[in-house]
Tab-separated table of N, CA and C and ligand atoms in Angstrom:
chain	number	residue	atom	x	y	z
G	1	MET	N	5.572	6.758	2.770
G	1	MET	CA	5.624	6.098	4.076
G	1	MET	C	6.489	4.838	3.987
G	2	ALA	N	7.231	4.556	5.040
G	2	ALA	CA	8.131	3.408	5.024
G	2	ALA	C	7.336	2.109	4.966
G	3	CYS	N	7.818	1.195	4.177
G	3	CYS	CA	7.161	-0.107	4.047
G	3	CYS	C	7.814	-1.069	5.031
G	4	LEU	N	7.002	-1.711	5.868
G	4	LEU	CA	7.514	-2.611	6.903
G	4	LEU	C	8.375	-3.728	6.309
G	5	PHE	N	7.913	-4.337	5.221
G	5	PHE	CA	8.671	-5.461	4.679
G	5	PHE	C	9.942	-4.986	3.970
G	6	CYS	N	9.936	-3.762	3.420
G	6	CYS	CA	11.193	-3.196	2.908
G	6	CYS	C	12.179	-3.040	4.062
G	7	GLN	N	11.665	-2.618	5.199
G	7	GLN	CA	12.531	-2.408	6.361
G	7	GLN	C	13.058	-3.732	6.906
G	8	ILE	N	12.249	-4.789	6.830
G	8	ILE	CA	12.734	-6.111	7.245
G	8	ILE	C	13.807	-6.587	6.253
G	9	ALA	N	13.560	-6.378	4.970
G	9	ALA	CA	14.536	-6.811	3.948
G	9	ALA	C	15.864	-6.086	4.109
G	10	SER	N	15.815	-4.815	4.511
G	10	SER	CA	17.047	-4.028	4.643
G	10	SER	C	17.732	-4.236	5.992
G	11	GLY	N	17.029	-4.886	6.939
G	11	GLY	CA	17.596	-5.106	8.263
G	11	GLY	C	17.284	-4.000	9.251
G	12	GLU	N	16.556	-2.997	8.764
G	12	GLU	CA	16.183	-1.857	9.620
G	12	GLU	C	15.221	-2.279	10.732
G	13	VAL	N	14.363	-3.252	10.402
G	13	VAL	CA	13.424	-3.818	11.379
G	13	VAL	C	13.788	-5.288	11.551
G	14	ALA	N	13.860	-5.723	12.806
G	14	ALA	CA	14.279	-7.096	13.095
G	14	ALA	C	13.192	-8.101	12.721
G	15	ALA	N	13.644	-9.267	12.286
G	15	ALA	CA	12.728	-10.381	12.018
G	15	ALA	C	13.542	-11.663	12.162
G	16	ASN	N	12.822	-12.756	12.337
G	16	ASN	CA	13.480	-14.066	12.435
G	16	ASN	C	13.714	-14.574	11.014
G	17	ILE	N	14.874	-14.235	10.475
G	17	ILE	CA	15.167	-14.507	9.066
G	17	ILE	C	15.704	-15.927	8.903
G	18	VAL	N	15.119	-16.665	7.966
G	18	VAL	CA	15.555	-18.039	7.726
G	18	VAL	C	16.354	-18.165	6.434
G	19	TYR	N	16.275	-17.162	5.559
G	19	TYR	CA	16.995	-17.218	4.273
G	19	TYR	C	17.139	-15.806	3.755
G	20	LYS	N	18.308	-15.486	3.230
G	20	LYS	CA	18.484	-14.176	2.601
G	20	LYS	C	19.541	-14.294	1.522
G	21	SER	N	19.139	-14.157	0.291
G	21	SER	CA	20.073	-14.244	-0.831
G	21	SER	C	19.355	-13.838	-2.104
G	22	GLU	N	20.105	-13.430	-3.097
G	22	GLU	CA	19.578	-13.242	-4.467
G	22	GLU	C	18.353	-12.329	-4.505
G	23	GLY	N	18.338	-11.291	-3.634
G	23	GLY	CA	17.225	-10.346	-3.679
G	23	GLY	C	15.947	-10.850	-3.053
G	24	VAL	N	16.060	-11.940	-2.291
G	24	VAL	CA	14.876	-12.530	-1.641
G	24	VAL	C	15.176	-12.716	-0.154
G	25	THR	N	14.177	-12.428	0.678
G	25	THR	CA	14.302	-12.644	2.116
G	25	THR	C	13.132	-13.498	2.576
G	26	ALA	N	13.429	-14.479	3.434
G	26	ALA	CA	12.378	-15.315	4.030
G	26	ALA	C	12.493	-15.205	5.537
G	27	PHE	N	11.377	-14.984	6.185
G	27	PHE	CA	11.391	-14.796	7.638
G	27	PHE	C	10.103	-15.330	8.237
G	28	ARG	N	10.160	-15.659	9.530
G	28	ARG	CA	8.995	-16.243	10.198
G	28	ARG	C	7.927	-15.183	10.440
G	29	ASP	N	6.685	-15.568	10.174
G	29	ASP	CA	5.554	-14.674	10.404
G	29	ASP	C	5.443	-14.403	11.902
G	30	VAL	N	5.156	-13.147	12.251
G	30	VAL	CA	5.079	-12.742	13.657
G	30	VAL	C	3.867	-13.370	14.353
G	31	ALA	N	2.869	-13.767	13.594
G	31	ALA	CA	1.664	-14.374	14.169
G	31	ALA	C	1.367	-15.674	13.427
G	32	PRO	N	2.176	-16.716	13.691
G	32	PRO	CA	2.093	-17.939	12.876
G	32	PRO	C	0.724	-18.610	12.959
G	33	GLN	N	0.244	-19.035	11.796
G	33	GLN	CA	-1.053	-19.710	11.731
G	33	GLN	C	-0.898	-21.216	11.539
G	34	ALA	N	0.346	-21.689	11.576
G	34	ALA	CA	0.645	-23.116	11.455
G	34	ALA	C	2.043	-23.302	12.058
G	35	PRO	N	2.415	-24.553	12.375
G	35	PRO	CA	3.751	-24.777	12.964
G	35	PRO	C	4.874	-24.172	12.111
G	36	THR	N	4.756	-24.264	10.810
G	36	THR	CA	5.648	-23.514	9.912
G	36	THR	C	4.837	-22.415	9.241
G	37	HIS	N	5.235	-21.169	9.460
G	37	HIS	CA	4.599	-20.041	8.768
G	37	HIS	C	5.704	-19.037	8.466
G	38	ILE	N	6.143	-19.076	7.227
G	38	ILE	CA	7.271	-18.260	6.771
G	38	ILE	C	6.773	-17.367	5.642
G	39	LEU	N	7.248	-16.142	5.616
G	39	LEU	CA	6.921	-15.202	4.548
G	39	LEU	C	8.146	-15.058	3.645
G	40	VAL	N	7.938	-15.117	2.351
G	40	VAL	CA	9.037	-14.981	1.388
G	40	VAL	C	8.753	-13.740	0.548
G	41	ILE	N	9.695	-12.812	0.551
G	41	ILE	CA	9.459	-11.517	-0.115
G	41	ILE	C	10.623	-11.165	-1.050
G	42	PRO	N	10.315	-10.382	-2.081
G	42	PRO	CA	11.415	-9.765	-2.837
G	42	PRO	C	11.963	-8.606	-2.010
G	43	ASP	N	13.279	-8.422	-2.015
G	43	ASP	CA	13.850	-7.291	-1.267
G	43	ASP	C	13.399	-5.969	-1.890
G	44	ARG	N	13.275	-5.968	-3.198
G	44	ARG	CA	12.823	-4.770	-3.918
G	44	ARG	C	11.312	-4.651	-3.788
G	45	HIS	N	10.833	-3.445	-3.561
G	45	HIS	CA	9.405	-3.263	-3.305
G	45	HIS	C	8.554	-3.557	-4.534
G	46	ILE	N	7.641	-4.513	-4.365
G	46	ILE	CA	6.556	-4.760	-5.327
G	46	ILE	C	5.307	-4.791	-4.450
G	47	ALA	N	4.310	-3.979	-4.766
G	47	ALA	CA	3.187	-3.803	-3.833
G	47	ALA	C	2.358	-5.072	-3.667
G	48	GLY	N	2.246	-5.859	-4.713
G	48	GLY	CA	1.451	-7.079	-4.612
G	48	GLY	C	1.416	-7.799	-5.942
G	49	ALA	N	0.682	-8.905	-6.000
G	49	ALA	CA	0.609	-9.694	-7.232
G	49	ALA	C	0.102	-8.843	-8.402
G	50	ALA	N	-0.801	-7.930	-8.098
G	50	ALA	CA	-1.395	-7.113	-9.160
G	50	ALA	C	-0.381	-6.158	-9.786
G	51	GLU	N	0.707	-5.927	-9.097
G	51	GLU	CA	1.721	-4.978	-9.594
G	51	GLU	C	2.904	-5.680	-10.254
G	52	VAL	N	2.887	-7.015	-10.313
G	52	VAL	CA	4.005	-7.742	-10.924
G	52	VAL	C	4.031	-7.461	-12.426
G	53	THR	N	5.229	-7.136	-12.923
G	53	THR	CA	5.401	-6.898	-14.356
G	53	THR	C	6.355	-7.948	-14.928
G	54	SER	N	6.516	-7.913	-16.230
G	54	SER	CA	7.413	-8.885	-16.859
G	54	SER	C	8.838	-8.728	-16.334
G	55	ALA	N	9.192	-7.524	-15.890
G	55	ALA	CA	10.537	-7.295	-15.345
G	55	ALA	C	10.732	-8.009	-14.002
G	56	ASP	N	9.637	-8.434	-13.384
G	56	ASP	CA	9.711	-9.069	-12.057
G	56	ASP	C	9.679	-10.593	-12.138
G	57	GLU	N	9.572	-11.140	-13.347
G	57	GLU	CA	9.297	-12.576	-13.454
G	57	GLU	C	10.389	-13.432	-12.814
G	58	VAL	N	11.641	-13.019	-12.920
G	58	VAL	CA	12.718	-13.838	-12.339
G	58	VAL	C	12.610	-13.850	-10.821
G	59	VAL	N	12.458	-12.677	-10.231
G	59	VAL	CA	12.429	-12.640	-8.766
G	59	VAL	C	11.150	-13.284	-8.234
G	60	VAL	N	10.058	-13.175	-8.947
G	60	VAL	CA	8.813	-13.787	-8.479
G	60	VAL	C	8.927	-15.319	-8.554
G	61	GLY	N	9.555	-15.834	-9.584
G	61	GLY	CA	9.814	-17.269	-9.657
G	61	GLY	C	10.718	-17.718	-8.518
G	62	ARG	N	11.668	-16.866	-8.193
G	62	ARG	CA	12.606	-17.175	-7.110
G	62	ARG	C	11.873	-17.288	-5.776
G	63	LEU	N	10.798	-16.542	-5.601
G	63	LEU	CA	10.038	-16.624	-4.349
G	63	LEU	C	9.533	-18.050	-4.128
G	64	VAL	N	9.072	-18.684	-5.204
G	64	VAL	CA	8.560	-20.051	-5.078
G	64	VAL	C	9.703	-21.023	-4.801
G	65	ARG	N	10.829	-20.832	-5.481
G	65	ARG	CA	11.971	-21.728	-5.238
G	65	ARG	C	12.459	-21.608	-3.803
G	66	VAL	N	12.553	-20.373	-3.301
G	66	VAL	CA	13.031	-20.170	-1.927
G	66	VAL	C	12.011	-20.724	-0.929
G	67	ALA	N	10.725	-20.564	-1.222
G	67	ALA	CA	9.705	-21.142	-0.343
G	67	ALA	C	9.868	-22.664	-0.284
G	68	ALA	N	10.127	-23.281	-1.421
G	68	ALA	CA	10.323	-24.736	-1.447
G	68	ALA	C	11.589	-25.132	-0.686
G	69	GLU	N	12.643	-24.325	-0.790
G	69	GLU	CA	13.873	-24.593	-0.027
G	69	GLU	C	13.611	-24.445	1.467
G	70	ALA	N	12.854	-23.417	1.846
G	70	ALA	CA	12.530	-23.209	3.260
G	70	ALA	C	11.709	-24.394	3.782
G	71	ALA	N	10.782	-24.879	2.961
G	71	ALA	CA	9.980	-26.041	3.367
G	71	ALA	C	10.881	-27.259	3.598
G	72	ARG	N	11.886	-27.429	2.713
G	72	ARG	CA	12.828	-28.539	2.902
G	72	ARG	C	13.589	-28.370	4.202
G	73	MET	N	14.022	-27.140	4.491
G	73	MET	CA	14.766	-26.878	5.739
G	73	MET	C	13.881	-27.149	6.958
G	74	GLU	N	12.585	-26.932	6.804
G	74	GLU	CA	11.642	-27.171	7.902
G	74	GLU	C	11.262	-28.648	8.018
G	75	GLY	N	11.645	-29.441	7.002
G	75	GLY	CA	11.350	-30.878	7.019
G	75	GLY	C	9.896	-31.206	6.742
G	76	ILE	N	9.220	-30.356	5.959
G	76	ILE	CA	7.794	-30.577	5.707
G	76	ILE	C	7.494	-30.901	4.250
G	77	THR	N	8.543	-31.126	3.455
G	77	THR	CA	8.319	-31.361	2.025
G	77	THR	C	7.492	-32.624	1.793
G	78	ASP	N	7.814	-33.704	2.500
G	78	ASP	CA	7.125	-34.974	2.245
G	78	ASP	C	5.652	-34.903	2.629
G	79	ARG	N	5.357	-34.249	3.732
G	79	ARG	CA	3.951	-34.235	4.157
G	79	ARG	C	3.152	-33.154	3.434
G	80	GLY	N	3.848	-32.131	2.916
G	80	GLY	CA	3.169	-31.121	2.102
G	80	GLY	C	2.992	-29.810	2.813
G	81	TYR	N	2.695	-28.810	2.006
G	81	TYR	CA	2.556	-27.448	2.543
G	81	TYR	C	1.745	-26.624	1.562
G	82	ARG	N	1.437	-25.408	1.949
G	82	ARG	CA	0.630	-24.528	1.100
G	82	ARG	C	1.364	-23.207	0.910
G	83	LEU	N	1.345	-22.689	-0.321
G	83	LEU	CA	1.864	-21.353	-0.621
G	83	LEU	C	0.685	-20.458	-0.970
G	84	ILE	N	0.636	-19.293	-0.338
G	84	ILE	CA	-0.498	-18.378	-0.533
G	84	ILE	C	0.028	-16.974	-0.787
G	85	ILE	N	-0.586	-16.297	-1.771
G	85	ILE	CA	-0.374	-14.858	-1.946
G	85	ILE	C	-1.736	-14.189	-1.808
G	86	ASN	N	-1.876	-13.317	-0.839
G	86	ASN	CA	-3.100	-12.533	-0.703
G	86	ASN	C	-2.939	-11.246	-1.500
G	87	GLN	N	-3.943	-10.954	-2.317
G	87	GLN	CA	-3.921	-9.731	-3.117
G	87	GLN	C	-5.156	-8.901	-2.796
G	88	GLY	N	-4.931	-7.740	-2.199
G	88	GLY	CA	-6.013	-6.777	-2.032
G	88	GLY	C	-6.951	-7.056	-0.879
G	89	HIS	N	-7.929	-6.216	-0.777
G	89	HIS	CA	-8.831	-6.159	0.383
G	89	HIS	C	-9.570	-7.471	0.627
G	90	ASP	N	-10.221	-7.993	-0.417
G	90	ASP	CA	-11.055	-9.182	-0.214
G	90	ASP	C	-10.223	-10.395	0.201
G	91	ALA	N	-8.961	-10.414	-0.152
G	91	ALA	CA	-8.088	-11.537	0.234
G	91	ALA	C	-7.437	-11.300	1.595
G	92	GLY	N	-7.625	-10.101	2.151
G	92	GLY	CA	-7.066	-9.815	3.468
G	92	GLY	C	-5.614	-9.385	3.444
G	93	GLN	N	-5.141	-8.897	2.287
G	93	GLN	CA	-3.754	-8.426	2.251
G	93	GLN	C	-3.605	-7.233	3.193
G	94	SER	N	-2.728	-7.360	4.157
G	94	SER	CA	-2.565	-6.293	5.154
G	94	SER	C	-1.246	-5.543	4.986
G	95	ILE	N	-0.299	-6.125	4.278
G	95	ILE	CA	0.994	-5.473	4.033
G	95	ILE	C	1.162	-5.344	2.518
G	96	ASP	N	1.296	-4.117	2.060
G	96	ASP	CA	1.373	-3.870	0.615
G	96	ASP	C	2.803	-4.023	0.102
G	97	HIS	N	3.336	-5.207	0.320
G	97	HIS	CA	4.640	-5.613	-0.238
G	97	HIS	C	4.462	-7.097	-0.537
G	98	LEU	N	4.626	-7.459	-1.798
G	98	LEU	CA	4.373	-8.843	-2.222
G	98	LEU	C	5.014	-9.841	-1.267
G	99	HIS	N	4.238	-10.831	-0.836
G	99	HIS	CA	4.800	-11.877	0.022
G	99	HIS	C	4.072	-13.185	-0.225
G	100	VAL	N	4.844	-14.256	-0.189
G	100	VAL	CA	4.298	-15.605	-0.296
G	100	VAL	C	4.285	-16.190	1.105
G	101	HIS	N	3.122	-16.640	1.544
G	101	HIS	CA	3.028	-17.361	2.817
G	101	HIS	C	3.383	-18.826	2.566
G	102	LEU	N	4.322	-19.364	3.338
G	102	LEU	CA	4.581	-20.807	3.364
G	102	LEU	C	3.979	-21.335	4.661
G	103	LEU	N	2.973	-22.193	4.514
G	103	LEU	CA	2.254	-22.730	5.675
G	103	LEU	C	2.351	-24.246	5.659
G	104	GLY	N	2.664	-24.830	6.802
G	104	GLY	CA	2.720	-26.281	6.877
G	104	GLY	C	3.009	-26.753	8.285
G	105	GLY	N	3.209	-28.075	8.374
G	105	GLY	CA	3.496	-28.656	9.682
G	105	GLY	C	2.267	-29.218	10.360
G	106	ARG	N	1.110	-29.046	9.717
G	106	ARG	CA	-0.135	-29.674	10.174
G	106	ARG	C	-1.054	-29.773	8.953
G	107	PRO	N	-2.064	-30.650	9.029
G	107	PRO	CA	-3.012	-30.683	7.911
G	107	PRO	C	-3.694	-29.328	7.777
G	108	LEU	N	-3.777	-28.833	6.560
G	108	LEU	CA	-4.377	-27.519	6.311
G	108	LEU	C	-5.790	-27.720	5.771
G	109	PRO	N	-6.693	-26.791	6.079
G	109	PRO	CA	-8.095	-26.991	5.691
G	109	PRO	C	-8.305	-27.052	4.189
G	110	THR	N	-9.153	-27.952	3.785
G	110	THR	CA	-9.621	-27.992	2.392
G	110	THR	C	-11.140	-28.136	2.432
G	111	PRO	N	-11.894	-27.543	1.552
G	111	PRO	CA	-11.427	-26.656	0.499
G	111	PRO	C	-10.754	-25.405	1.064
G	112	LEU	N	-10.160	-24.636	0.176
G	112	LEU	CA	-9.334	-23.496	0.593
G	112	LEU	C	-10.141	-22.462	1.366
G	113	VAL	N	-11.388	-22.228	0.937
G	113	VAL	CA	-12.185	-21.167	1.581
G	113	VAL	C	-13.571	-21.699	1.926
Y	1	LIG	P1	-1.169	-10.629	4.566
Y	1	LIG	O1	-2.433	-10.709	5.374
Y	1	LIG	O2	-1.174	-11.628	3.428
Y	1	LIG	O3	-0.836	-9.238	4.121
Y	1	LIG	O4	-0.021	-11.129	5.543
Y	1	LIG	C1	0.800	-10.278	6.267
Y	1	LIG	C2	1.495	-11.120	7.299
Y	1	LIG	O5	2.554	-10.365	7.817
Y	1	LIG	C3	0.610	-11.549	8.470
Y	1	LIG	O6	0.498	-12.984	8.479
Y	1	LIG	C4	1.359	-11.070	9.693
Y	1	LIG	C5	2.730	-10.737	9.167
Y	1	LIG	N1	3.372	-9.610	9.819
Y	1	LIG	C6	2.833	-8.374	10.015
Y	1	LIG	N2	3.719	-7.575	10.629
Y	1	LIG	C7	4.851	-8.330	10.823
Y	1	LIG	C8	6.121	-8.035	11.410
Y	1	LIG	O7	6.412	-6.937	11.877
Y	1	LIG	N3	7.021	-9.060	11.424
Y	1	LIG	C9	6.733	-10.290	10.909
Y	1	LIG	N4	7.683	-11.221	10.992
Y	1	LIG	N5	5.549	-10.585	10.339
Y	1	LIG	C10	4.624	-9.606	10.297
């Protein structure tokens, strides 16, 4: 079955893309939970954090760097932001393609859960 985020990475499905380079795509979440809510994904399909292998370490590191660059572009670096990866059912992962949520632009709840 076609993976939605693979289709966004390939351009087959439209999204509000804020960054695309080096095998990584960042785009605005369709249902933002904060003033800034961007998803950062590897273009190559990785189902989730549990499926990351040593061969993925470079691109997975790149996800964090691109998220930090996106935060700078959003102007939220100084006030802070949160990066989240949901893995599996209990975490509420709804799309089985690894993605980092970049959330910011307002105070975020603490503790985390
Ligand atoms: P998660 O629950 O961690 O699997 O997050 C999946 C996110 O993906 C969720 O915040 C909503 C977002 N999302 C789902 N479908 C689409 C879509 O078609 N386009 C965009 N831009 N975001 C989507």
